GROMACS .gro file of C-alpha atoms in nm:
model
  174
    1MET     CA    1  10.179  12.908  10.874
    2SER     CA    2  10.391  12.716  11.123
    3LEU     CA    3  10.265  12.542  11.434
    4SER     CA    4  10.464  12.774  11.659
    5SER     CA    5  10.283  13.080  11.520
    6VAL     CA    6   9.950  12.931  11.636
    7ARG     CA    7  10.070  12.873  11.993
    8PRO     CA    8  10.048  13.145  12.256
    9VAL     CA    9  10.357  13.342  12.356
   10SER     CA   10  10.407  13.118  12.661
   11HIS     CA   11  10.499  12.829  12.430
   12SER     CA   12  10.792  12.672  12.611
   13LYS     CA   13  11.104  12.499  12.485
   14LYS     CA   14  10.986  12.184  12.664
   15THR     CA   15  10.673  12.176  12.445
   16SER     CA   16  10.887  12.240  12.139
   17ALA     CA   17  11.108  11.943  12.229
   18ILE     CA   18  10.800  11.721  12.271
   19GLU     CA   19  10.667  11.836  11.933
   20SER     CA   20  11.003  11.748  11.775
   21GLU     CA   21  10.990  11.405  11.939
   22ILE     CA   22  10.636  11.356  11.804
   23VAL     CA   23  10.763  11.430  11.453
   24GLU     CA   24  11.041  11.172  11.502
   25LEU     CA   25  10.784  10.912  11.610
   26THR     CA   26  10.566  10.962  11.301
   27PRO     CA   27  10.723  10.666  11.108
   28ALA     CA   28  10.658  10.441  11.409
   29LEU     CA   29  10.297  10.561  11.416
   30ARG     CA   30  10.263  10.477  11.046
   31ALA     CA   31  10.402  10.129  11.107
   32PHE     CA   32  10.163  10.077  11.399
   33ALA     CA   33   9.867  10.203  11.193
   34ARG     CA   34   9.953   9.944  10.926
   35ARG     CA   35   9.841   9.676  11.176
   36PHE     CA   36   9.488   9.815  11.155
   37LEU     CA   37   9.463   9.937  10.795
   38ARG     CA   38   9.597   9.832  10.455
   39SER     CA   39   9.548  10.139  10.238
   40ASP     CA   40   9.827  10.397  10.249
   41ASP     CA   41   9.570  10.676  10.225
   42ASP     CA   42   9.375  10.538  10.522
   43ILE     CA   43   9.699  10.501  10.719
   44ASP     CA   44   9.795  10.861  10.642
   45ASP     CA   45   9.450  10.982  10.750
   46LEU     CA   46   9.468  10.789  11.078
   47VAL     CA   47   9.819  10.913  11.158
   48GLN     CA   48   9.722  11.270  11.072
   49GLU     CA   49   9.415  11.254  11.295
   50THR     CA   50   9.629  11.104  11.574
   51LEU     CA   51   9.889  11.379  11.545
   52LEU     CA   52   9.620  11.647  11.545
   53LYS     CA   53   9.462  11.503  11.859
   54ALA     CA   54   9.802  11.469  12.026
   55LEU     CA   55   9.905  11.827  11.950
   56ASN     CA   56   9.569  11.962  12.067
   57SER     CA   57   9.595  11.757  12.388
   58LEU     CA   58   9.963  11.818  12.451
   59HIS     CA   59   9.876  11.983  12.785
   60LEU     CA   60   9.744  11.642  12.902
   61TYR     CA   61  10.075  11.464  12.836
   62HIS     CA   62  10.277  11.401  13.152
   63PRO     CA   63  10.649  11.453  13.090
   64GLY     CA   64  10.854  11.159  13.206
   65THR     CA   65  10.609  10.902  13.073
   66SER     CA   66  10.649  10.728  12.740
   67LEU     CA   67  10.547  10.962  12.460
   68LYS     CA   68  10.545  10.673  12.215
   69SER     CA   69  10.296  10.476  12.426
   70TRP     CA   70  10.080  10.787  12.466
   71LEU     CA   71  10.071  10.840  12.087
   72PHE     CA   72  10.005  10.471  12.018
   73THR     CA   73   9.713  10.479  12.262
   74ILE     CA   74   9.566  10.785  12.088
   75LEU     CA   75   9.607  10.612  11.749
   76ARG     CA   76   9.445  10.289  11.867
   77ASN     CA   77   9.156  10.470  12.033
   78THR     CA   78   9.105  10.685  11.723
   79PHE     CA   79   9.098  10.376  11.504
   80CYS     CA   80   8.847  10.202  11.733
   81THR     CA   81   8.622  10.507  11.742
   82ASN     CA   82   8.631  10.543  11.363
   83TYR     CA   83   8.568  10.171  11.316
   84ARG     CA   84   8.263  10.176  11.543
   85ARG     CA   85   8.132  10.487  11.368
   86GLN     CA   86   8.169  10.324  11.025
   87LYS     CA   87   7.982  10.016  11.143
   88ARG     CA   88   7.705  10.229  11.288
   89GLU     CA   89   7.684  10.491  11.011
   90PRO     CA   90   7.785  10.360  10.668
   91ALA     CA   91   7.905  10.643  10.449
   92GLY     CA   92   7.947  10.709  10.081
   93ILE     CA   93   7.854  10.439   9.833
   94ASP     CA   94   7.752  10.192  10.105
   95ALA     CA   95   7.493  10.434  10.242
   96ALA     CA   96   7.369  10.521   9.893
   97MET     CA   97   7.337  10.153   9.800
   98GLU     CA   98   7.137  10.082  10.116
   99GLN     CA   99   6.891  10.354  10.018
  100ILE     CA  100   6.870  10.249   9.652
  101ALA     CA  101   6.874   9.872   9.688
  102THR     CA  102   6.534   9.712   9.688
  103ALA     CA  103   6.426   9.352   9.674
  104PRO     CA  104   6.363   9.228   9.319
  105THR     CA  105   6.002   9.207   9.215
  106GLN     CA  106   5.837   8.881   9.120
  107GLU     CA  107   5.854   8.983   8.759
  108TRP     CA  108   6.234   8.999   8.767
  109ALA     CA  109   6.256   8.666   8.947
  110LEU     CA  110   6.038   8.513   8.677
  111ARG     CA  111   6.250   8.667   8.402
  112GLU     CA  112   6.562   8.528   8.566
  113ARG     CA  113   6.414   8.176   8.568
  114GLU     CA  114   6.315   8.209   8.202
  115LEU     CA  115   6.666   8.325   8.114
  116GLN     CA  116   6.824   8.040   8.310
  117HIS     CA  117   6.601   7.790   8.128
  118ALA     CA  118   6.682   7.946   7.790
  119LEU     CA  119   7.054   7.925   7.869
  120THR     CA  120   7.022   7.551   7.934
  121LEU     CA  121   6.881   7.511   7.582
  122LEU     CA  122   7.198   7.654   7.427
  123SER     CA  123   7.483   7.427   7.324
  124ASP     CA  124   7.765   7.403   7.579
  125ASP     CA  125   8.018   7.593   7.367
  126ARG     CA  126   7.777   7.881   7.296
  127ARG     CA  127   7.661   7.902   7.660
  128ARG     CA  128   8.019   7.906   7.788
  129ALA     CA  129   8.127   8.170   7.536
  130LEU     CA  130   7.828   8.392   7.616
  131THR     CA  131   7.860   8.363   7.995
  132LEU     CA  132   8.234   8.437   7.986
  133VAL     CA  133   8.186   8.750   7.776
  134ALA     CA  134   7.879   8.858   7.974
  135ALA     CA  135   8.080   8.823   8.297
  136GLY     CA  136   8.331   9.076   8.164
  137THR     CA  137   8.603   8.846   8.033
  138SER     CA  138   8.777   8.991   7.727
  139TYR     CA  139   8.722   8.816   7.396
  140GLU     CA  140   9.092   8.723   7.385
  141ASP     CA  141   9.089   8.562   7.729
  142ALA     CA  142   8.754   8.392   7.668
  143ALA     CA  143   8.888   8.248   7.340
  144LYS     CA  144   9.188   8.104   7.524
  145MET     CA  145   8.961   7.955   7.791
  146CYS     CA  146   8.738   7.798   7.528
  147GLY     CA  147   9.034   7.676   7.322
  148CYS     CA  148   8.930   7.852   7.002
  149ARG     CA  149   9.014   8.156   6.792
  150ILE     CA  150   8.870   8.500   6.868
  151GLY     CA  151   8.659   8.495   6.551
  152THR     CA  152   8.509   8.160   6.649
  153LEU     CA  153   8.432   8.288   6.997
  154LYS     CA  154   8.265   8.603   6.860
  155SER     CA  155   8.057   8.386   6.629
  156ARG     CA  156   7.949   8.163   6.920
  157VAL     CA  157   7.852   8.467   7.128
  158SER     CA  158   7.656   8.618   6.840
  159ARG     CA  159   7.471   8.293   6.771
  160ALA     CA  160   7.398   8.248   7.143
  161ARG     CA  161   7.249   8.598   7.158
  162GLU     CA  162   7.035   8.534   6.851
  163CYS     CA  163   6.913   8.205   6.997
  164LEU     CA  164   6.827   8.369   7.332
  165HIS     CA  165   6.647   8.647   7.150
  166SER     CA  166   6.437   8.400   6.956
  167LEU     CA  167   6.365   8.195   7.270
  168LEU     CA  168   6.275   8.489   7.489
  169GLY     CA  169   6.151   8.738   7.234
  170ASN     CA  170   6.160   9.096   7.360
  171GLN     CA  171   6.094   8.998   7.722
  172LEU     CA  172   6.440   9.102   7.840
  173ILE     CA  173   6.439   9.433   7.655
  174ASP     CA  174   6.259   9.704   7.853
   0.00000   0.00000   0.00000
């Protein structure tokens, strides 16, 4: 369904010309939105919201004034409003994490200290291999960082785990 089919019958050619000019200014709006946002999806959303507001408020535009400035002002104000709303009302994962996140109990703090102490008892090469792999580094990259072969690194990690298990027992397994 086209935009003109939504408008009342009194839709004038002047309004049609302004709508055409708005479409021509869309790339400039995208470039201006890039000053505020980095993600292409966020930029598209901001420009779309700006265009929707502009078209719904077209009766407030005064012909003879700069349409580009009017659109840029709507875009900037829309961005500022959305920014303030996000700061005030975190959405999505941020809001869920705020509800889920709780302070660690004393037991976990104690376990962390015990683990840190047990890690200091490991040899340097085993501790480094284990911490690299535990941090998410691939075995290949960790082997390069440690200056050894992949098999050697896997052996160091395995021995480090066995040593930690014997030092800590089943305390970390719940």
